[in-house]
Coordinates of C-alpha atoms in Angstrom, one line a residue:
Chain Q
X858 CA 0.0 0.0 0.0
X859 CA 1.3 3.4 -1.0
X860 CA 0.4 6.0 1.6
X861 CA 0.8 9.8 1.3
X862 CA 0.8 11.8 4.5
X863 CA 0.3 15.5 4.3
X864 CA 2.0 17.2 7.2
X865 CA 2.3 20.8 8.4
X866 CA 4.9 22.7 10.3
X867 CA 3.3 25.0 12.9
X868 CA 4.5 27.3 15.7
X869 CA 5.1 25.5 18.9
X870 CA 2.2 25.6 21.3
X871 CA 3.6 27.9 24.0
X872 CA 5.1 30.3 21.5
X873 CA 4.6 33.9 22.5
X874 CA 1.9 35.6 20.4
X875 CA 3.0 39.0 19.1
X876 CA 1.1 40.6 16.2
X877 CA 3.4 41.6 13.3
X878 CA 3.8 45.2 12.1
X879 CA 1.2 44.8 9.3
X880 CA -1.4 43.3 11.7
X881 CA -1.9 40.4 9.3
X882 CA -0.2 37.6 11.3
X883 CA 2.1 37.0 14.2
X884 CA 5.7 38.1 14.4
X885 CA 7.6 34.9 13.3
X886 CA 11.1 36.2 14.0
X887 CA 11.7 34.3 17.3
X888 CA 9.3 31.4 16.8
X889 CA 10.1 27.7 17.3
X890 CA 8.3 25.3 15.0
X891 CA 7.0 21.7 15.4
X892 CA 5.1 19.1 13.5
X893 CA 1.3 19.7 13.8
X894 CA 0.0 17.2 16.4
X895 CA -2.8 15.5 14.5
X896 CA -0.4 15.2 11.5
X897 CA 2.0 13.3 13.8
X898 CA -0.8 10.9 14.5
X899 CA -1.5 10.6 10.7
X900 CA 2.1 9.8 10.1
X901 CA 2.0 7.2 12.9
X902 CA -1.1 5.6 11.4
X903 CA 0.6 5.4 8.0
X904 CA 3.8 3.8 9.4
X905 CA 1.8 1.2 11.4
X906 CA -0.3 0.4 8.3
X907 CA 2.9 -0.1 6.3
X908 CA 4.4 -2.3 9.0
X909 CA 1.3 -4.5 9.2
X910 CA 1.5 -5.2 5.5
X911 CA 5.3 -5.4 5.3
X912 CA 5.2 -8.3 2.9
X913 CA 3.3 -6.3 0.3
X914 CA 6.1 -3.7 0.1
X915 CA 4.3 -0.5 1.1
X916 CA 5.7 3.0 0.9
X917 CA 5.0 6.1 3.1
X918 CA 5.6 9.5 1.4
X919 CA 5.3 12.7 3.3
X920 CA 4.3 15.9 1.6
X921 CA 4.4 19.4 3.0
X922 CA 3.8 23.0 1.8
X923 CA 5.8 25.9 3.2
X924 CA 9.1 27.8 3.2
X925 CA 12.6 26.3 3.5
X926 CA 12.3 25.9 7.3
X927 CA 9.7 23.2 6.7
X928 CA 12.6 21.0 5.6
X929 CA 13.4 20.4 9.3
X930 CA 10.0 19.0 10.0
X931 CA 10.2 16.8 6.9
X932 CA 13.5 15.4 8.1
X933 CA 11.9 14.6 11.4
X934 CA 9.1 12.6 9.6
X935 CA 11.7 10.8 7.6
X936 CA 13.6 10.0 10.8
X937 CA 10.5 8.4 12.2
X938 CA 10.3 6.1 9.2
X939 CA 8.7 7.8 6.2
X940 CA 10.5 6.6 3.0
X941 CA 10.7 9.8 1.1
X942 CA 9.2 13.3 0.9
X943 CA 7.9 16.0 -1.4
X944 CA 8.4 19.6 -0.2
X945 CA 6.3 22.2 -2.0
X946 CA 8.5 25.2 -1.4
X947 CA 6.2 28.2 -0.9
X948 CA 7.0 31.5 0.9
X949 CA 3.6 33.0 0.5
X950 CA 1.6 30.3 2.4
X951 CA -0.3 33.1 4.3
X952 CA -1.7 34.5 1.1
X953 CA -3.2 31.2 0.0
X954 CA -6.6 30.1 1.2
X955 CA -7.5 26.5 2.0
X956 CA -8.5 25.8 -1.6
X957 CA -5.2 27.2 -2.8
X958 CA -3.1 25.0 -0.5
X959 CA -5.2 21.9 -1.3
X960 CA -4.7 22.6 -5.0
X961 CA -0.9 22.5 -4.4
X962 CA -1.1 19.3 -2.4
X963 CA -3.5 17.6 -4.9
X964 CA -1.3 18.5 -7.9
X965 CA 1.8 17.1 -6.1
X966 CA 0.0 13.9 -5.0
X967 CA -1.9 13.0 -8.1
X968 CA 1.0 11.6 -10.2
X969 CA 1.9 9.4 -7.2
X970 CA -1.3 7.4 -7.5
X971 CA -1.4 6.6 -3.8
X972 CA -3.8 4.0 -2.3
X973 CA -4.4 6.2 0.7
X974 CA -3.9 9.9 1.7
X975 CA -3.8 10.7 5.3
X976 CA -3.5 14.1 7.1
X977 CA -4.3 15.5 10.5
X978 CA -7.8 16.7 11.2
X979 CA -6.7 20.3 11.6
X980 CA -3.7 22.5 12.1
X981 CA -2.9 24.1 15.4
X982 CA -2.2 27.5 13.9
X983 CA -5.0 28.3 11.5
X984 CA -7.3 25.5 12.7
X985 CA -9.2 25.4 9.4
X986 CA -9.7 21.6 9.4
X987 CA -10.5 21.5 5.7
X988 CA -7.4 20.6 3.8
X989 CA -7.9 16.8 3.7
X990 CA -11.5 17.1 2.7
X991 CA -10.8 19.6 -0.1
X992 CA -7.9 17.4 -1.4
X993 CA -10.4 14.5 -1.6
X994 CA -12.8 16.7 -3.5
X995 CA -10.2 17.9 -6.0
X996 CA -8.9 14.4 -6.6
X997 CA -12.4 12.9 -6.8
X998 CA -11.7 10.5 -4.0
X999 CA -14.0 9.4 -1.1
X1000 CA -13.1 10.6 2.3
X1001 CA -13.8 10.3 6.0
X1002 CA -12.8 12.7 8.8
X1003 CA -11.9 12.5 12.5
X1004 CA -10.6 9.0 12.2
X1005 CA -9.0 7.1 15.1
X1006 CA -8.3 3.7 13.6
X1007 CA -7.8 2.4 10.1
X1008 CA -8.1 -1.3 9.1
X1009 CA -7.5 -2.7 5.7
X1010 CA -10.3 -5.0 4.3
X1011 CA -10.7 -7.1 1.2
X1012 CA -12.4 -4.3 -0.7
X1013 CA -10.9 -1.2 0.9
X1014 CA -10.9 0.3 4.4
X1015 CA -12.9 0.0 7.7
X1016 CA -12.3 3.1 9.8
X1017 CA -13.4 4.3 13.2
X1018 CA -14.8 7.8 13.2
X1019 CA -15.2 10.0 16.2
X1020 CA -18.6 11.7 16.6
X1021 CA -19.6 14.3 19.2
X1022 CA -19.8 13.7 23.0
X1023 CA -18.1 10.3 23.2
X1024 CA -19.9 8.6 20.3
X1025 CA -18.2 6.7 17.5
X1026 CA -19.1 5.2 14.2
X1027 CA -17.6 2.6 11.8
X1028 CA -17.3 3.6 8.2
X1029 CA -16.4 1.4 5.2
X1030 CA -15.0 3.0 2.1
X1031 CA -13.1 1.9 -1.0
X1032 CA -9.5 2.9 -1.8
X1033 CA -8.0 5.1 -2.9
X1034 CA -9.4 7.4 -0.3
X1035 CA -8.5 10.4 1.9
X1036 CA -8.7 10.2 5.7
X1037 CA -8.2 13.0 8.3
X1038 CA -6.8 11.6 11.5
X1039 CA -7.8 12.6 15.0
X1040 CA -5.1 12.6 17.6
X1041 CA -5.0 9.9 20.3
X1042 CA -5.6 6.8 18.1
X1043 CA -2.1 5.5 18.5
X1044 CA 0.9 6.0 20.6
X1045 CA 3.4 8.2 18.8
X1046 CA 6.9 6.8 18.2
X1047 CA 10.2 8.7 18.6
X1048 CA 12.8 8.9 16.0
X1049 CA 15.7 6.5 16.7
X1050 CA 19.4 7.5 16.3
X1051 CA 19.6 5.1 13.3
X1052 CA 16.4 6.7 11.9
X1053 CA 17.9 10.2 12.2
X1054 CA 21.0 9.0 10.3
X1055 CA 19.0 7.3 7.6
X1056 CA 16.8 10.3 7.1
X1057 CA 19.8 12.3 5.8
X1058 CA 20.0 9.9 2.9
X1059 CA 16.3 9.9 2.0
X1060 CA 14.9 11.7 -1.0
X1061 CA 13.2 15.1 -0.5
X1062 CA 11.9 16.3 -3.9
X1063 CA 11.3 20.0 -4.0
X1064 CA 8.5 21.4 -6.1
X1065 CA 7.0 24.9 -6.4
X1066 CA 3.5 26.3 -7.2
X1067 CA 4.9 27.3 -10.6
X1068 CA 6.3 23.9 -11.4
X1069 CA 2.9 22.4 -10.4
X1070 CA 1.1 24.9 -12.6
X1071 CA -1.1 26.0 -9.7
X1072 CA -2.0 29.7 -9.9
X1073 CA -5.4 30.8 -8.8
X1074 CA -6.2 33.9 -6.7
X1075 CA -7.7 33.3 -3.2
X1076 CA -11.4 33.5 -2.7
X1077 CA -11.0 34.2 1.0
X1078 CA -8.5 36.5 2.6
X1079 CA -7.3 36.9 6.2
X1080 CA -7.5 40.7 6.4
X1081 CA -6.2 41.3 9.9
X1082 CA -5.6 39.7 13.3
X1083 CA -6.3 40.9 16.8
X1084 CA -5.8 39.7 20.3
X1085 CA -9.1 38.4 21.7
X1086 CA -11.1 40.5 24.1
X1087 CA -11.8 39.1 27.5
X1088 CA -15.3 37.7 28.0
X1089 CA -15.1 38.0 31.7
X1090 CA -13.1 40.2 34.0
X1091 CA -10.8 37.7 35.6
X1092 CA -9.6 38.6 39.0
X1093 CA -5.9 37.6 39.1
X1094 CA -4.8 36.6 42.6
X1095 CA -1.3 37.9 43.1
X1096 CA 1.6 37.1 45.4
X1097 CA 3.6 34.0 46.1
X1098 CA 2.1 30.5 45.5
X1099 CA 1.2 30.4 49.2
X1100 CA -0.4 33.9 49.2
X1101 CA -2.4 33.2 46.0
X1102 CA -3.6 29.9 47.3
X1103 CA -4.7 31.5 50.6
X1104 CA -6.5 34.2 48.7
X1105 CA -8.2 31.6 46.4
X1106 CA -9.4 29.6 49.5
X1107 CA -11.0 32.8 50.8
X1108 CA -12.9 33.3 47.5
X1109 CA -14.0 29.6 47.4
X1110 CA -15.2 29.9 51.0
X1111 CA -17.0 33.2 51.0
X1112 CA -17.9 34.0 47.4
X1113 CA -18.2 30.8 45.5
X1114 CA -19.3 29.0 48.7
X1115 CA -18.0 25.6 47.9
X1116 CA -15.8 25.1 50.9
Chain C
X347 CA -33.2 33.5 -4.5
X348 CA -30.0 35.4 -3.9
X349 CA -30.7 35.5 -0.2
X350 CA -29.1 33.8 2.9
X351 CA -29.6 30.1 3.2
X352 CA -29.2 28.4 6.6
X353 CA -28.6 24.6 6.6
X354 CA -30.2 23.2 9.7
X355 CA -28.9 19.9 11.0
X356 CA -31.2 17.2 12.3
X357 CA -29.7 14.2 14.1
X358 CA -31.2 11.5 16.2
X359 CA -34.7 12.9 15.7
X360 CA -34.0 16.4 16.8
X361 CA -32.6 19.8 15.9
X362 CA -29.8 20.8 18.3
X363 CA -29.4 24.3 19.7
X364 CA -26.4 25.0 17.5
X365 CA -28.6 24.9 14.4
X366 CA -30.9 27.5 15.9
X367 CA -27.8 29.6 16.6
X368 CA -26.9 29.2 12.9
X369 CA -30.5 30.5 12.1
X370 CA -29.8 33.5 14.3
X371 CA -26.5 34.1 12.6
X372 CA -28.2 33.8 9.2
X373 CA -30.8 36.4 10.3
X374 CA -28.0 38.7 11.4
X375 CA -26.3 38.3 8.1
X376 CA -29.6 38.8 6.3
X377 CA -30.1 42.1 8.2
X378 CA -26.6 43.2 7.4
X379 CA -27.0 42.5 3.7
X380 CA -30.7 43.3 3.5
X381 CA -31.4 39.9 2.1
X382 CA -34.2 37.4 2.8
X383 CA -33.3 34.4 4.9
X384 CA -34.4 30.8 4.2
X385 CA -33.4 27.5 5.7
X386 CA -32.9 23.9 4.4
X387 CA -33.1 20.6 6.2
X388 CA -31.6 17.5 4.7
X389 CA -32.8 13.9 5.2
X390 CA -35.2 11.1 4.2
X391 CA -38.2 12.3 6.3
X392 CA -38.0 16.0 7.1
X393 CA -41.7 17.0 7.4
X394 CA -41.7 17.6 11.2
X395 CA -38.4 19.3 11.2
X396 CA -39.5 21.6 8.4
X397 CA -42.6 22.5 10.4
X398 CA -40.5 23.3 13.4
X399 CA -38.2 25.5 11.4
X400 CA -41.0 27.3 9.6
X401 CA -42.2 28.7 12.9
X402 CA -39.2 31.0 12.8
X403 CA -39.2 34.3 11.0
X404 CA -37.9 32.9 7.7
X405 CA -38.8 33.4 4.0
X406 CA -38.8 29.8 2.9
X407 CA -37.9 26.3 4.2
X408 CA -36.6 23.7 1.9
X409 CA -37.0 20.0 2.7
X410 CA -34.1 18.4 0.8
X411 CA -35.5 14.9 0.8
X412 CA -34.4 11.6 -0.7
X413 CA -34.3 8.0 0.6
X414 CA -30.5 8.0 0.1
X415 CA -30.3 10.8 2.6
X416 CA -31.7 8.8 5.5
X417 CA -28.2 8.4 7.0
X418 CA -25.6 11.1 6.7
X419 CA -22.8 10.5 4.1
X420 CA -20.5 13.3 2.9
X421 CA -21.3 12.3 -0.7
X422 CA -25.0 12.3 -0.3
X423 CA -25.2 15.6 1.6
X424 CA -22.8 17.5 -0.6
X425 CA -24.5 16.3 -3.8
X426 CA -28.0 17.2 -2.6
X427 CA -27.0 20.6 -1.2
X428 CA -25.0 21.4 -4.3
X429 CA -28.1 20.8 -6.4
X430 CA -30.2 23.0 -4.1
X431 CA -27.6 25.8 -4.2
X432 CA -27.4 25.6 -8.0
X433 CA -31.2 25.9 -8.2
X434 CA -31.6 28.7 -5.7
X435 CA -28.3 30.6 -6.0
X436 CA -28.1 31.9 -2.5
X437 CA -25.6 34.7 -1.8
X438 CA -24.5 33.3 1.5
X439 CA -24.9 29.8 3.1
X440 CA -24.7 29.4 6.9
X441 CA -24.0 26.1 8.6
X442 CA -23.7 25.1 12.3
X443 CA -20.0 24.2 13.0
X444 CA -20.7 20.5 13.8
X445 CA -18.6 17.4 13.2
X446 CA -21.0 16.6 10.3
X447 CA -20.6 20.0 8.7
X448 CA -16.8 19.8 9.1
X449 CA -17.0 16.5 7.2
X450 CA -18.8 17.7 4.0
X451 CA -19.0 21.5 3.8
X452 CA -15.4 22.1 2.8
X453 CA -15.9 19.7 -0.2
X454 CA -19.2 21.4 -1.1
X455 CA -17.5 24.8 -1.0
X456 CA -14.6 23.6 -3.2
X457 CA -17.1 22.2 -5.7
X458 CA -18.5 25.8 -5.9
X459 CA -15.0 27.2 -6.3
X460 CA -15.3 28.7 -2.8
X461 CA -13.8 28.2 0.7
X462 CA -15.9 27.7 3.8
X463 CA -15.1 30.2 6.5
X464 CA -15.4 27.8 9.4
X465 CA -16.0 28.2 13.1
X466 CA -17.1 31.8 12.9
X467 CA -17.6 33.6 16.2
X468 CA -18.8 37.1 15.0
X469 CA -20.1 38.8 11.9
X470 CA -19.1 42.3 11.1
X471 CA -20.0 44.8 8.4
X472 CA -18.7 44.0 4.9
X473 CA -19.4 41.3 5.8
X474 CA -16.2 40.3 7.6
X475 CA -16.2 37.1 9.6
X476 CA -14.2 36.5 12.8
X477 CA -12.7 33.1 13.6
X478 CA -10.1 32.0 16.2
X479 CA -6.5 31.2 15.3
X480 CA -3.7 29.6 17.3
X481 CA -6.0 27.7 19.6
X482 CA -7.9 30.7 20.6
X483 CA -4.9 32.9 21.3
X484 CA -5.7 35.2 18.3
X485 CA -8.7 36.3 16.3
X486 CA -8.6 36.6 12.6
X487 CA -10.9 38.7 10.4
X488 CA -11.7 36.9 7.1
X489 CA -13.3 38.5 4.0
X490 CA -14.7 36.5 1.0
X491 CA -13.3 37.9 -2.2
X492 CA -14.6 35.4 -4.7
X493 CA -17.6 36.0 -7.0
X494 CA -19.6 32.9 -5.9
X495 CA -21.6 32.4 -2.8
X496 CA -19.9 32.8 0.6
X497 CA -20.1 29.8 3.0
X498 CA -19.7 30.1 6.7
X499 CA -20.1 27.8 9.7
X500 CA -20.8 29.2 13.1
X501 CA -19.3 28.2 16.4
X502 CA -21.5 26.7 19.2
X503 CA -22.5 29.4 21.6
X504 CA -21.3 32.3 19.5
X505 CA -24.8 33.5 18.4
X506 CA -27.9 33.6 20.6
X507 CA -30.6 31.3 19.5
X508 CA -33.9 33.3 19.8
X509 CA -37.0 31.4 20.8
X510 CA -39.7 31.5 18.1
X511 CA -41.8 34.6 18.6
X512 CA -45.3 33.5 19.6
X513 CA -48.0 35.2 17.6
X514 CA -45.4 37.1 15.5
X515 CA -47.1 39.1 12.8
X516 CA -45.0 37.6 10.0
X517 CA -46.6 34.8 8.0
X518 CA -45.1 31.4 8.6
X519 CA -42.4 30.4 6.1
X520 CA -43.4 28.5 2.9
X521 CA -42.2 25.0 3.0
X522 CA -41.0 23.5 -0.3
X523 CA -39.8 20.0 -1.0
X524 CA -36.7 19.7 -3.1
X525 CA -35.9 16.2 -4.4
X526 CA -32.3 16.0 -5.5
X527 CA -31.2 13.5 -8.2
X528 CA -29.1 10.9 -6.4
X529 CA -28.0 7.4 -7.2
X530 CA -26.7 4.9 -4.7
X531 CA -23.5 4.4 -6.8
X532 CA -22.6 8.1 -6.1
X533 CA -22.4 7.4 -2.4
X534 CA -19.1 5.8 -1.8
X535 CA -18.9 5.5 1.9
X536 CA -21.0 3.1 4.1
X537 CA -21.6 4.5 7.5
X538 CA -22.4 2.2 10.5
X539 CA -24.7 2.9 13.5
X540 CA -23.2 5.2 16.1
X541 CA -22.0 3.5 19.2
X542 CA -20.8 4.7 22.6
X543 CA -17.1 4.3 23.3
X544 CA -16.0 2.3 26.4
X545 CA -18.0 2.2 29.6
X546 CA -19.3 5.6 30.7
X547 CA -18.9 5.0 34.4
X548 CA -17.9 8.6 35.2
X549 CA -20.6 11.1 34.8
X550 CA -18.9 14.4 35.0
X551 CA -21.9 16.3 33.9
X552 CA -23.5 16.0 37.3
X553 CA -20.4 16.8 39.3
X554 CA -20.6 19.9 41.6
X555 CA -16.8 20.5 41.5
X556 CA -14.3 19.5 38.9
X557 CA -10.5 19.8 38.9
X558 CA -9.4 19.6 35.3
X559 CA -5.8 19.0 34.4
X560 CA -4.0 19.8 31.1
X561 CA -0.7 19.6 29.3
X562 CA 1.0 21.8 31.9
X563 CA 1.3 18.8 34.2
X564 CA 4.0 17.6 31.8
X565 CA 4.2 13.9 33.0
X566 CA 1.9 11.2 34.2
X567 CA 4.1 11.0 37.3
X568 CA 2.9 14.4 38.4
X569 CA -0.8 13.5 38.3
X570 CA -1.0 12.7 42.1
X571 CA -0.5 16.4 42.7
X572 CA -3.8 17.3 41.1
X573 CA -5.5 14.1 42.4
X574 CA -4.6 15.3 45.9
X575 CA -6.1 18.7 45.2
X576 CA -9.3 17.1 43.8
X577 CA -9.6 14.8 46.9
X578 CA -9.1 17.7 49.3
X579 CA -11.8 19.6 47.5
X580 CA -14.1 16.6 47.1
X581 CA -14.1 17.2 43.4
X582 CA -14.0 14.9 40.4
X583 CA -10.7 14.8 38.4
X584 CA -11.1 15.5 34.7
X585 CA -8.7 16.3 31.9
X586 CA -8.3 18.0 28.5
X587 CA -7.9 15.8 25.4
X588 CA -4.0 15.5 25.3
X589 CA -3.9 14.0 28.8
X590 CA -6.4 11.3 27.7
X591 CA -4.7 10.9 24.3
X592 CA -1.5 10.0 26.2
X593 CA -3.3 7.5 28.2
X594 CA -2.6 9.2 31.5
X595 CA -6.2 9.4 32.4
X596 CA -9.1 7.3 30.9
X597 CA -11.0 8.9 27.9
X598 CA -14.2 9.0 30.0
X599 CA -12.6 11.8 32.1
X600 CA -12.2 14.0 29.1
X601 CA -13.9 17.4 29.0
X602 CA -14.5 19.1 25.7
X603 CA -16.1 18.8 22.3
X604 CA -15.0 15.2 21.9
X605 CA -15.6 14.3 25.6
X606 CA -18.1 15.4 28.2
X607 CA -19.9 18.7 28.6
X608 CA -19.8 19.9 32.2
X609 CA -21.5 22.7 34.2
X610 CA -20.2 22.4 37.8
X611 CA -20.5 25.0 40.5
X612 CA -16.7 25.1 40.5
X613 CA -14.3 24.3 37.6
X614 CA -10.7 24.5 38.5
X615 CA -8.3 24.3 35.5
X616 CA -4.7 23.3 36.2
X617 CA -2.2 23.7 33.4
X618 CA -5.0 24.1 30.9
X619 CA -4.4 26.7 28.1
X620 CA -8.1 26.7 27.0
X621 CA -8.3 25.7 23.4
X622 CA -11.8 26.2 22.0
X623 CA -12.4 22.4 21.8
X624 CA -12.0 22.3 25.6
X625 CA -13.8 25.6 26.3
X626 CA -17.0 24.4 24.6
X627 CA -17.1 21.6 27.1
X628 CA -16.8 23.7 30.3
X629 CA -18.1 27.2 29.6
X630 CA -21.3 26.5 31.3
X631 CA -19.5 26.3 34.7
X632 CA -20.7 28.7 37.3
X633 CA -17.3 29.7 38.6
X634 CA -14.1 29.1 36.6
X635 CA -10.6 29.2 38.3
X636 CA -7.5 28.8 36.2
X637 CA -3.9 28.1 37.3
X638 CA -1.4 28.6 34.5
X639 CA 2.1 30.0 34.0
X640 CA 1.1 31.8 30.8
X641 CA -0.8 35.0 31.5
X642 CA -1.9 35.1 27.9
X643 CA -3.5 31.6 28.0
X644 CA -7.1 31.7 26.6
X645 CA -8.5 30.1 29.7
X646 CA -8.0 33.4 31.5
X647 CA -10.5 34.9 29.0
X648 CA -13.3 32.8 30.6
X649 CA -11.9 32.6 34.2
X650 CA -13.5 34.3 37.2
X651 CA -10.3 33.9 39.3
X652 CA -6.8 33.3 38.0
X653 CA -3.4 32.5 39.5
X654 CA -0.5 33.1 37.1
X655 CA 2.2 30.9 38.3
X656 CA 4.0 27.5 38.4
X657 CA 1.4 24.8 39.1
X658 CA 4.0 22.7 40.8
X659 CA 4.2 25.4 43.5
X660 CA 0.6 26.7 43.5
X661 CA -1.2 23.3 43.5
X662 CA 0.5 21.9 46.6
X663 CA 0.0 25.2 48.4
X664 CA -3.6 25.2 47.5
X665 CA -4.2 21.6 48.6
X666 CA -2.7 22.5 52.0
X667 CA -4.8 25.6 52.3
X668 CA -8.0 23.8 51.5
X669 CA -7.2 21.0 53.9
X670 CA -6.6 23.6 56.6
X671 CA -9.8 25.4 55.8
X672 CA -11.8 22.2 55.9
X673 CA -10.6 21.3 59.4

């Protein structure tokens, strides 16, 4: 089974949020980046599927869109066990809408003729949660979202989909197909030293929007960003840990009345 | 039609509150754009739903009905709604931001050459749509620039669902049945019946006090720290998704959109940043207390009391202070 995993590099979770001079995005100058969490689970699912069908000779190919720095995250995916990678080098990711990014991915993935395309259910930065579904639409493939478990069957796939409030559902679908993976379905692996060494030798093919022939203006633009307004006036309890704890106990006793 | 079309979701025999909130958002958008507002409901038997929707101040209600729409599939729903949109050419389409909508609306938008603006929390003049970025740490203002219809989905709780006005002067909405052309071969996925995961032995929804732990706890080894706090308070211990994903606490203790929805008298968040998926599960709490080292964490936007500090110092101090107060 040939599996493509679309991954995204995102700012680390506890990165400090400072709005840039243009007010269009955050200041990226001192940011650290990481692999998007649900994409890490998509990669893990792909690696496990390949390992389960080792005899059939599967392949896991990661694909990512973004500037040069994305190469680091791609190497990490290769170190975990992906066989090769496609890097769509793109410095103007922020100017492309979800359809524009999905068009890049679809154009890069199509000639690969994969059996399965996996991606995380949503990114931690923009949180659109649409890329996988749009790629499926553009490639004319069936899809399922919020998937926790993938099983190969005679005719295709049997997947476990998460519904709201603790409910689940099993869905059967033919391959090739696109699945967006929810986090938590598997235990994530770490890269081994050997994996890190091997990753340096693996193929990373670089493509661009121009080489893929993708050039359409966005239909949705992010005009500006702002820090959220507080919904409640939070009373911050100051002082040392001990002082703050004592102040909170007073509040719990006399105002919230739960003690 | 060239108006606003709201797609109302029916599931398990009922229309959930978030769909009425989508209707409210549609009416707001209609007022902004001075356009009539209609609604659609998709399924195999939609008569009673349509009657319920028609009681709202709407122009038309479309029953998008076909036997192949009895169970939700992304193919069936996007094909059916695509045909309705082609026939009625609405200027804007509003959805509730549910798991179902997230599953098909992006594909439907792409088929129309558009992009869904998802998880919208506010509608401004223009129209400009606000949605959250970076897990709720930033708001983004999005503007549609394409020539086709604009599609948005609205976040749960962001718009106030008005009760239908009894004896309102406006005539009830006209109900029309729209039968899409569908063939079973076009529906490529086969959905199974929904089932509950695991044993739901912990009912957090009725808990009076909840101590909820998040990523800030760093390691499973540190959990006794918050367990001690919960025990001292007499509270249930709960967690955000990453803690349960790591297997540190069972899934049944998860609070958030994929876990349980809670409304205790006291919610005490420890090392929880407050991503929207978590906030939707706890914002009904009467009193929210947050302990976090990051003063910009979104949890402080909904907290009544906050302690900005190292949880490894604050939590033991708080446990001791509660024990002393209880004596």
